[in-house]
């Protein structure tokens, strides 16, 4: 069921220009211009008119675009129904989450997968990072979204989508000298040595954040005075707001602390955690899992901003679906 050329006219109307449509469609502008001219000759009518360097549908063009859009919709709906009968479409996917931000991102992707595969059930598993990593390694859950301490660009089972810098949150009542050097994304810089004599609230052991932070203290050459350990952001935030100790949080979470009672600074070494989707080693994702990974990566591309960072595995997943026939409805939904 071919609708490729119908997409050409619909995209011209959406972009209001041949150059913009050609860029989105991945074809040359002269080829698209020749196609439009040939289509208008065959219909013996003009489909678009130009006004102030933009293309607008003529009355005939509006009829064409409406019919083309409906035909594309029917085709994609038909393909979804056919795909629902595939052998791997009747299944349950268990996916773990340790981070509330990525949990919300992934939640927006689930309905799109269920729309493509109506018989699939996606079950979110909420847990601690170290527990989820063990469950994925043992094959007890299908996949999980969590962070790694270092870049895993060569890890075939880790689909990375972000690199989140870890910031320092310091209560205002702590009298630090703040040897401010330069700004980093509007955050003043501080070295870990300046906090040597102050209490810390650290993440639980065996988490990627704690591994990063322990390495920082080792490089700084001193043991921190740890008064509390927790990976619960809300508890960490309240403890810092109350002035109990210094905490380490990704920027997005650090910015949610009370700015009247805390200061958010960047470390001179700019430590970061790598966020991604992990599968158990030695297992290739099936068609449904690949689509779920793709949808999560696409949502992350819209929400992660400057921290977005795909590795090789992520890029290959993206390239396998971007522009693929029958999946345009998913891409349109992800871009809204």
mmCIF file of C-alpha atoms in Angstrom:
data_model
loop_
_atom_site.group_PDB
_atom_site.id
_atom_site.type_symbol
_atom_site.label_atom_id
_atom_site.label_comp_id
_atom_site.label_asym_id
_atom_site.label_seq_id
_atom_site.Cartn_x
_atom_site.Cartn_y
_atom_site.Cartn_z
ATOM 1 C CA UNK A 1 0.000 0.000 0.000
ATOM 2 C CA UNK A 2 2.019 2.952 -1.297
ATOM 3 C CA UNK A 3 1.301 6.456 0.026
ATOM 4 C CA UNK A 4 4.784 7.908 -0.210
ATOM 5 C CA UNK A 5 3.904 10.548 -2.824
ATOM 6 C CA UNK A 6 0.799 11.566 -0.900
ATOM 7 C CA UNK A 7 3.142 12.437 1.957
ATOM 8 C CA UNK A 8 4.949 14.836 -0.384
ATOM 9 C CA UNK A 9 1.892 17.053 -0.868
ATOM 10 C CA UNK A 10 0.898 16.871 2.797
ATOM 11 C CA UNK A 11 4.424 17.854 3.893
ATOM 12 C CA UNK A 12 4.546 20.797 1.468
ATOM 13 C CA UNK A 13 1.331 22.091 3.046
ATOM 14 C CA UNK A 14 2.709 21.501 6.555
ATOM 15 C CA UNK A 15 6.044 23.259 5.924
ATOM 16 C CA UNK A 16 4.588 25.918 3.569
ATOM 17 C CA UNK A 17 7.688 25.662 1.412
ATOM 18 C CA UNK A 18 9.366 23.262 -0.991
ATOM 19 C CA UNK A 19 12.751 23.615 0.699
ATOM 20 C CA UNK A 20 11.363 22.858 4.156
ATOM 21 C CA UNK A 21 9.362 19.884 2.912
ATOM 22 C CA UNK A 22 12.325 18.509 0.971
ATOM 23 C CA UNK A 23 14.505 18.707 4.078
ATOM 24 C CA UNK A 24 11.960 16.815 6.203
ATOM 25 C CA UNK A 25 11.291 14.239 3.496
ATOM 26 C CA UNK A 26 14.981 13.661 2.799
ATOM 27 C CA UNK A 27 14.792 14.383 -0.932
ATOM 28 C CA UNK A 28 16.179 17.167 -3.105
ATOM 29 C CA UNK A 29 14.173 20.335 -3.647
ATOM 30 C CA UNK A 30 14.351 20.079 -7.480
ATOM 31 C CA UNK A 31 12.953 16.526 -7.330
ATOM 32 C CA UNK A 32 10.084 17.663 -5.093
ATOM 33 C CA UNK A 33 9.402 20.665 -7.345
ATOM 34 C CA UNK A 34 9.295 18.398 -10.411
ATOM 35 C CA UNK A 35 6.895 16.028 -8.650
ATOM 36 C CA UNK A 36 4.530 18.875 -7.724
ATOM 37 C CA UNK A 37 4.600 20.279 -11.263
ATOM 38 C CA UNK A 38 3.855 16.837 -12.734
ATOM 39 C CA UNK A 39 0.990 16.291 -10.285
ATOM 40 C CA UNK A 40 -0.547 19.677 -11.142
ATOM 41 C CA UNK A 41 -0.262 18.912 -14.902
ATOM 42 C CA UNK A 42 -1.965 15.548 -14.461
ATOM 43 C CA UNK A 43 -4.837 17.205 -12.551
ATOM 44 C CA UNK A 44 -4.864 20.245 -14.835
ATOM 45 C CA UNK A 45 -5.087 22.534 -11.814
ATOM 46 C CA UNK A 46 -2.834 24.386 -9.391
ATOM 47 C CA UNK A 47 -2.530 22.877 -5.889
ATOM 48 C CA UNK A 48 -0.617 25.715 -4.194
ATOM 49 C CA UNK A 49 -0.170 29.467 -4.600
ATOM 50 C CA UNK A 50 2.672 31.582 -3.259
ATOM 51 C CA UNK A 51 2.174 34.558 -0.929
ATOM 52 C CA UNK A 52 4.963 36.362 0.941
ATOM 53 C CA UNK A 53 7.417 33.503 0.269
ATOM 54 C CA UNK A 54 5.051 30.856 1.647
ATOM 55 C CA UNK A 55 2.955 28.235 -0.152
ATOM 56 C CA UNK A 56 -0.773 27.975 0.583
ATOM 57 C CA UNK A 57 -3.255 25.372 -0.771
ATOM 58 C CA UNK A 58 -5.680 26.434 -3.470
ATOM 59 C CA UNK A 59 -9.287 25.195 -3.042
ATOM 60 C CA UNK A 60 -8.354 22.190 -5.198
ATOM 61 C CA UNK A 61 -5.200 21.715 -3.156
ATOM 62 C CA UNK A 62 -7.194 21.710 0.083
ATOM 63 C CA UNK A 63 -9.384 18.900 -1.267
ATOM 64 C CA UNK A 64 -6.275 16.964 -2.338
ATOM 65 C CA UNK A 65 -4.555 17.418 1.043
ATOM 66 C CA UNK A 66 -7.667 16.394 3.007
ATOM 67 C CA UNK A 67 -8.076 13.215 0.936
ATOM 68 C CA UNK A 68 -4.330 12.434 1.088
ATOM 69 C CA UNK A 69 -4.265 12.830 4.869
ATOM 70 C CA UNK A 70 -7.234 10.502 5.258
ATOM 71 C CA UNK A 71 -5.659 7.884 2.971
ATOM 72 C CA UNK A 72 -2.410 8.024 4.960
ATOM 73 C CA UNK A 73 -4.363 7.676 8.213
ATOM 74 C CA UNK A 74 -6.277 4.645 6.896
ATOM 75 C CA UNK A 75 -3.065 3.029 5.692
ATOM 76 C CA UNK A 76 -1.296 3.487 9.024
ATOM 77 C CA UNK A 77 -4.339 2.253 10.942
ATOM 78 C CA UNK A 78 -4.429 -0.816 8.691
ATOM 79 C CA UNK A 79 -0.731 -1.465 9.235
ATOM 80 C CA UNK A 80 -1.184 -1.197 13.001
ATOM 81 C CA UNK A 81 -3.945 -3.779 12.928
ATOM 82 C CA UNK A 82 -1.829 -6.118 10.805
ATOM 83 C CA UNK A 83 1.174 -5.655 13.110
ATOM 84 C CA UNK A 84 -1.001 -6.534 16.087
ATOM 85 C CA UNK A 85 -1.197 -10.097 14.749
ATOM 86 C CA UNK A 86 2.566 -10.569 14.714
ATOM 87 C CA UNK A 87 3.870 -13.286 17.005
ATOM 88 C CA UNK A 88 5.830 -10.935 19.261
ATOM 89 C CA UNK A 89 2.993 -8.430 19.602
ATOM 90 C CA UNK A 90 1.129 -10.431 22.261
ATOM 91 C CA UNK A 91 3.416 -9.989 25.214
ATOM 92 C CA UNK A 92 4.107 -8.180 28.457
ATOM 93 C CA UNK A 93 7.107 -5.867 28.842
ATOM 94 C CA UNK A 94 8.354 -5.093 32.335
ATOM 95 C CA UNK A 95 10.405 -1.913 32.425
ATOM 96 C CA UNK A 96 12.058 -0.555 35.558
ATOM 97 C CA UNK A 97 12.484 3.070 36.622
ATOM 98 C CA UNK A 98 14.648 4.542 39.358
ATOM 99 C CA UNK A 99 14.376 8.214 38.388
ATOM 100 C CA UNK A 100 11.099 10.212 38.523
ATOM 101 C CA UNK A 101 12.072 12.467 35.607
ATOM 102 C CA UNK A 102 12.765 9.629 33.169
ATOM 103 C CA UNK A 103 9.687 7.793 34.443
ATOM 104 C CA UNK A 104 7.507 10.670 33.237
ATOM 105 C CA UNK A 105 9.367 10.799 29.917
ATOM 106 C CA UNK A 106 8.906 7.074 29.313
ATOM 107 C CA UNK A 107 5.244 7.162 30.364
ATOM 108 C CA UNK A 108 4.476 9.407 27.391
ATOM 109 C CA UNK A 109 5.996 6.819 25.038
ATOM 110 C CA UNK A 110 3.971 3.828 26.274
ATOM 111 C CA UNK A 111 0.614 4.781 24.647
ATOM 112 C CA UNK A 112 2.308 5.042 21.255
ATOM 113 C CA UNK A 113 3.688 1.513 21.529
ATOM 114 C CA UNK A 114 0.310 0.187 22.644
ATOM 115 C CA UNK A 115 -1.270 1.979 19.675
ATOM 116 C CA UNK A 116 1.054 0.103 17.331
ATOM 117 C CA UNK A 117 0.719 -3.202 19.210
ATOM 118 C CA UNK A 118 -2.730 -3.302 20.890
ATOM 119 C CA UNK A 119 -2.063 -6.662 22.571
ATOM 120 C CA UNK A 120 1.111 -5.507 24.328
ATOM 121 C CA UNK A 121 1.059 -4.669 28.032
ATOM 122 C CA UNK A 122 3.814 -2.443 29.428
ATOM 123 C CA UNK A 123 4.230 -2.781 33.204
ATOM 124 C CA UNK A 124 6.349 -0.132 35.000
ATOM 125 C CA UNK A 125 8.489 -1.423 37.855
ATOM 126 C CA UNK A 126 9.517 1.258 40.358
ATOM 127 C CA UNK A 127 12.630 0.462 42.355
ATOM 128 C CA UNK A 128 16.017 1.457 43.595
ATOM 129 C CA UNK A 129 18.721 1.752 40.989
ATOM 130 C CA UNK A 130 20.912 -1.050 42.347
ATOM 131 C CA UNK A 131 17.928 -3.419 42.555
ATOM 132 C CA UNK A 132 16.852 -2.693 38.984
ATOM 133 C CA UNK A 133 20.359 -3.302 37.676
ATOM 134 C CA UNK A 134 20.404 -6.698 39.367
ATOM 135 C CA UNK A 135 16.947 -7.569 38.047
ATOM 136 C CA UNK A 136 17.941 -6.676 34.482
ATOM 137 C CA UNK A 137 21.190 -8.654 34.779
ATOM 138 C CA UNK A 138 19.273 -11.722 35.999
ATOM 139 C CA UNK A 139 16.586 -11.341 33.313
ATOM 140 C CA UNK A 140 13.827 -10.813 35.884
ATOM 141 C CA UNK A 141 12.637 -7.688 34.047
ATOM 142 C CA UNK A 142 12.945 -6.930 30.340
ATOM 143 C CA UNK A 143 14.637 -3.536 30.551
ATOM 144 C CA UNK A 144 15.218 -0.604 32.892
ATOM 145 C CA UNK A 145 15.925 3.113 32.665
ATOM 146 C CA UNK A 146 18.708 4.269 34.971
ATOM 147 C CA UNK A 147 22.079 5.999 35.070
ATOM 148 C CA UNK A 148 25.627 4.761 34.649
ATOM 149 C CA UNK A 149 28.668 6.315 36.244
ATOM 150 C CA UNK A 150 30.716 6.470 33.057
ATOM 151 C CA UNK A 151 30.049 6.713 29.347
ATOM 152 C CA UNK A 152 28.934 3.380 27.915
ATOM 153 C CA UNK A 153 29.176 4.170 24.230
ATOM 154 C CA UNK A 154 30.541 0.679 23.506
ATOM 155 C CA UNK A 155 27.981 -1.171 25.637
ATOM 156 C CA UNK A 156 25.686 -2.998 23.218
ATOM 157 C CA UNK A 157 22.975 -3.318 25.858
ATOM 158 C CA UNK A 158 22.835 0.337 26.952
ATOM 159 C CA UNK A 159 20.846 2.839 24.864
ATOM 160 C CA UNK A 160 22.043 6.208 26.148
ATOM 161 C CA UNK A 161 19.985 9.381 25.784
ATOM 162 C CA UNK A 162 21.408 11.938 28.227
ATOM 163 C CA UNK A 163 24.479 13.053 30.123
ATOM 164 C CA UNK A 164 23.394 14.942 33.239
ATOM 165 C CA UNK A 165 25.951 17.023 35.073
ATOM 166 C CA UNK A 166 25.919 16.644 38.861
ATOM 167 C CA UNK A 167 25.731 19.914 40.797
ATOM 168 C CA UNK A 168 26.412 20.824 44.435
ATOM 169 C CA UNK A 169 23.544 22.155 46.555
ATOM 170 C CA UNK A 170 24.801 24.067 49.597
ATOM 171 C CA UNK A 171 22.649 25.533 52.403
ATOM 172 C CA UNK A 172 22.911 29.309 52.574
ATOM 173 C CA UNK A 173 23.835 29.162 56.267
ATOM 174 C CA UNK A 174 27.103 27.347 55.453
ATOM 175 C CA UNK A 175 29.845 29.973 55.431
ATOM 176 C CA UNK A 176 32.037 28.928 52.537
ATOM 177 C CA UNK A 177 34.610 31.182 50.952
ATOM 178 C CA UNK A 178 33.225 30.376 47.457
ATOM 179 C CA UNK A 179 36.350 30.890 45.335
ATOM 180 C CA UNK A 180 34.235 31.681 42.291
ATOM 181 C CA UNK A 181 36.189 31.376 39.075
ATOM 182 C CA UNK A 182 33.855 31.454 36.095
ATOM 183 C CA UNK A 183 30.302 30.646 35.211
ATOM 184 C CA UNK A 184 29.181 27.258 33.950
ATOM 185 C CA UNK A 185 25.676 27.487 32.453
ATOM 186 C CA UNK A 186 24.925 30.343 34.859
ATOM 187 C CA UNK A 187 26.331 28.365 37.820
ATOM 188 C CA UNK A 188 29.390 29.538 39.718
ATOM 189 C CA UNK A 189 32.233 27.047 40.036
ATOM 190 C CA UNK A 190 33.603 25.603 43.265
ATOM 191 C CA UNK A 191 36.163 22.912 44.077
ATOM 192 C CA UNK A 192 35.406 19.975 46.358
ATOM 193 C CA UNK A 193 38.333 20.902 48.641
ATOM 194 C CA UNK A 194 36.468 24.027 49.778
ATOM 195 C CA UNK A 195 33.819 21.770 51.408
ATOM 196 C CA UNK A 196 36.253 19.588 53.356
ATOM 197 C CA UNK A 197 34.969 20.518 56.832
ATOM 198 C CA UNK A 198 31.243 20.421 56.167
ATOM 199 C CA UNK A 199 28.640 17.623 56.531
ATOM 200 C CA UNK A 200 27.276 15.811 53.472
ATOM 201 C CA UNK A 201 24.043 14.097 52.455
ATOM 202 C CA UNK A 202 25.061 11.421 49.946
ATOM 203 C CA UNK A 203 23.182 8.935 47.732
ATOM 204 C CA UNK A 204 22.911 5.318 48.844
ATOM 205 C CA UNK A 205 25.897 3.094 48.232
ATOM 206 C CA UNK A 206 26.026 0.960 45.056
ATOM 207 C CA UNK A 207 24.254 3.658 43.029
ATOM 208 C CA UNK A 208 25.937 5.281 40.042
ATOM 209 C CA UNK A 209 25.720 8.755 41.651
ATOM 210 C CA UNK A 210 27.460 7.489 44.779
ATOM 211 C CA UNK A 211 30.205 5.841 42.722
ATOM 212 C CA UNK A 212 30.838 9.129 40.919
ATOM 213 C CA UNK A 213 30.869 11.098 44.167
ATOM 214 C CA UNK A 214 33.139 8.600 45.967
ATOM 215 C CA UNK A 215 35.612 8.903 43.122
ATOM 216 C CA UNK A 216 35.528 12.715 43.435
ATOM 217 C CA UNK A 217 36.359 12.533 47.157
ATOM 218 C CA UNK A 218 39.125 10.032 46.452
ATOM 219 C CA UNK A 219 40.654 12.394 43.893
ATOM 220 C CA UNK A 220 40.276 15.311 46.344
ATOM 221 C CA UNK A 221 42.161 13.292 48.969
ATOM 222 C CA UNK A 222 39.753 13.322 51.916
ATOM 223 C CA UNK A 223 36.891 11.324 53.432
ATOM 224 C CA UNK A 224 33.570 13.214 53.644
ATOM 225 C CA UNK A 225 31.669 13.711 56.879
ATOM 226 C CA UNK A 226 28.494 11.832 55.897
ATOM 227 C CA UNK A 227 25.514 12.569 58.153
ATOM 228 C CA UNK A 228 22.812 10.920 56.008
ATOM 229 C CA UNK A 229 22.512 8.633 52.980
ATOM 230 C CA UNK A 230 19.418 8.493 50.781
ATOM 231 C CA UNK A 231 18.567 8.310 47.087
ATOM 232 C CA UNK A 232 15.146 9.860 47.681
ATOM 233 C CA UNK A 233 15.225 13.291 46.053
ATOM 234 C CA UNK A 234 12.370 14.701 48.114
ATOM 235 C CA UNK A 235 14.075 13.752 51.369
ATOM 236 C CA UNK A 236 17.409 15.091 50.124
ATOM 237 C CA UNK A 237 15.788 18.358 49.119
ATOM 238 C CA UNK A 238 14.141 18.856 52.506
ATOM 239 C CA UNK A 239 17.347 18.051 54.394
ATOM 240 C CA UNK A 240 19.335 20.556 52.330
ATOM 241 C CA UNK A 241 16.603 23.188 52.618
ATOM 242 C CA UNK A 242 16.702 22.725 56.396
ATOM 243 C CA UNK A 243 20.462 23.278 56.408
ATOM 244 C CA UNK A 244 21.570 19.777 57.476
ATOM 245 C CA UNK A 245 24.259 19.245 54.866
ATOM 246 C CA UNK A 246 25.592 19.565 51.331
ATOM 247 C CA UNK A 247 24.056 17.381 48.617
ATOM 248 C CA UNK A 248 24.881 16.374 45.028
ATOM 249 C CA UNK A 249 22.020 16.413 42.514
ATOM 250 C CA UNK A 250 21.551 16.518 38.725
ATOM 251 C CA UNK A 251 20.847 20.057 37.531
ATOM 252 C CA UNK A 252 17.128 19.576 36.955
ATOM 253 C CA UNK A 253 16.612 18.319 40.495
ATOM 254 C CA UNK A 254 19.076 20.766 42.036
ATOM 255 C CA UNK A 255 17.112 23.681 40.607
ATOM 256 C CA UNK A 256 14.022 22.528 42.523
ATOM 257 C CA UNK A 257 15.561 23.231 45.903
ATOM 258 C CA UNK A 258 14.566 26.417 47.741
ATOM 259 C CA UNK A 259 16.659 29.179 46.150
ATOM 260 C CA UNK A 260 16.138 31.344 49.240
ATOM 261 C CA UNK A 261 17.812 28.745 51.449
ATOM 262 C CA UNK A 262 20.284 27.018 49.091
ATOM 263 C CA UNK A 263 22.935 27.780 46.509
ATOM 264 C CA UNK A 264 23.486 25.621 43.440
ATOM 265 C CA UNK A 265 27.080 25.513 42.175
ATOM 266 C CA UNK A 266 28.989 23.534 39.565
ATOM 267 C CA UNK A 267 32.067 21.485 40.424
ATOM 268 C CA UNK A 268 35.266 22.344 38.584
ATOM 269 C CA UNK A 269 35.564 18.735 37.333
ATOM 270 C CA UNK A 270 31.991 18.751 35.890
ATOM 271 C CA UNK A 271 31.053 15.168 36.867
ATOM 272 C CA UNK A 272 28.098 13.658 35.019
ATOM 273 C CA UNK A 273 25.937 10.552 34.999
ATOM 274 C CA UNK A 274 24.848 8.868 31.770
ATOM 275 C CA UNK A 275 21.121 8.112 31.479
ATOM 276 C CA UNK A 276 19.888 5.294 29.283
ATOM 277 C CA UNK A 277 17.838 2.148 28.773
ATOM 278 C CA UNK A 278 19.519 -1.133 29.684
ATOM 279 C CA UNK A 279 18.784 -4.701 28.609
ATOM 280 C CA UNK A 280 20.355 -7.841 30.008
ATOM 281 C CA UNK A 281 23.644 -8.750 28.357
ATOM 282 C CA UNK A 282 23.568 -11.017 25.353
ATOM 283 C CA UNK A 283 19.905 -10.343 24.520
ATOM 284 C CA UNK A 284 18.719 -8.488 21.429
ATOM 285 C CA UNK A 285 15.473 -6.483 21.731
ATOM 286 C CA UNK A 286 12.563 -7.791 19.678
ATOM 287 C CA UNK A 287 10.388 -5.590 17.449
ATOM 288 C CA UNK A 288 8.115 -4.350 20.221
ATOM 289 C CA UNK A 289 11.005 -3.592 22.581
ATOM 290 C CA UNK A 290 12.882 -1.770 19.815
ATOM 291 C CA UNK A 291 9.852 0.435 19.197
ATOM 292 C CA UNK A 292 9.507 1.171 22.920
ATOM 293 C CA UNK A 293 13.190 2.125 23.103
ATOM 294 C CA UNK A 294 12.788 4.343 20.031
ATOM 295 C CA UNK A 295 9.761 6.136 21.493
ATOM 296 C CA UNK A 296 11.563 6.765 24.803
ATOM 297 C CA UNK A 297 14.608 8.100 22.935
ATOM 298 C CA UNK A 298 12.392 10.388 20.854
ATOM 299 C CA UNK A 299 10.635 11.753 23.934
ATOM 300 C CA UNK A 300 14.017 12.273 25.601
ATOM 301 C CA UNK A 301 15.157 14.256 22.557
ATOM 302 C CA UNK A 302 12.354 16.730 23.227
ATOM 303 C CA UNK A 303 12.795 16.962 26.988
ATOM 304 C CA UNK A 304 16.497 16.584 27.824
ATOM 305 C CA UNK A 305 17.684 19.784 26.140
ATOM 306 C CA UNK A 306 21.440 20.335 26.313
ATOM 307 C CA UNK A 307 21.964 17.090 28.232
ATOM 308 C CA UNK A 308 20.800 14.937 25.295
ATOM 309 C CA UNK A 309 23.576 12.553 24.257
ATOM 310 C CA UNK A 310 22.979 9.459 22.127
ATOM 311 C CA UNK A 311 25.538 6.665 21.921
ATOM 312 C CA UNK A 312 26.012 4.379 18.915
ATOM 313 C CA UNK A 313 23.242 1.979 19.924
ATOM 314 C CA UNK A 314 20.763 4.825 20.368
ATOM 315 C CA UNK A 315 21.614 6.384 17.020
ATOM 316 C CA UNK A 316 21.108 3.076 15.223
ATOM 317 C CA UNK A 317 17.665 2.665 16.798
ATOM 318 C CA UNK A 318 16.710 6.218 15.791
ATOM 319 C CA UNK A 319 17.922 5.763 12.225
ATOM 320 C CA UNK A 320 16.017 2.504 11.833
ATOM 321 C CA UNK A 321 12.653 4.239 12.439
ATOM 322 C CA UNK A 322 13.088 7.866 11.354
ATOM 323 C CA UNK A 323 11.200 8.323 8.082
ATOM 324 C CA UNK A 324 10.236 4.650 7.955
ATOM 325 C CA UNK A 325 7.066 3.870 6.031
ATOM 326 C CA UNK A 326 4.108 3.199 8.315
ATOM 327 C CA UNK A 327 5.562 4.954 11.370
ATOM 328 C CA UNK A 328 4.944 8.604 10.476
ATOM 329 C CA UNK A 329 1.973 8.786 12.854
ATOM 330 C CA UNK A 330 4.260 7.879 15.777
ATOM 331 C CA UNK A 331 6.815 10.522 14.806
ATOM 332 C CA UNK A 332 4.062 13.142 14.481
ATOM 333 C CA UNK A 333 2.677 12.201 17.906
ATOM 334 C CA UNK A 334 6.120 12.360 19.513
ATOM 335 C CA UNK A 335 6.687 15.833 18.076
ATOM 336 C CA UNK A 336 3.504 17.309 19.582
#
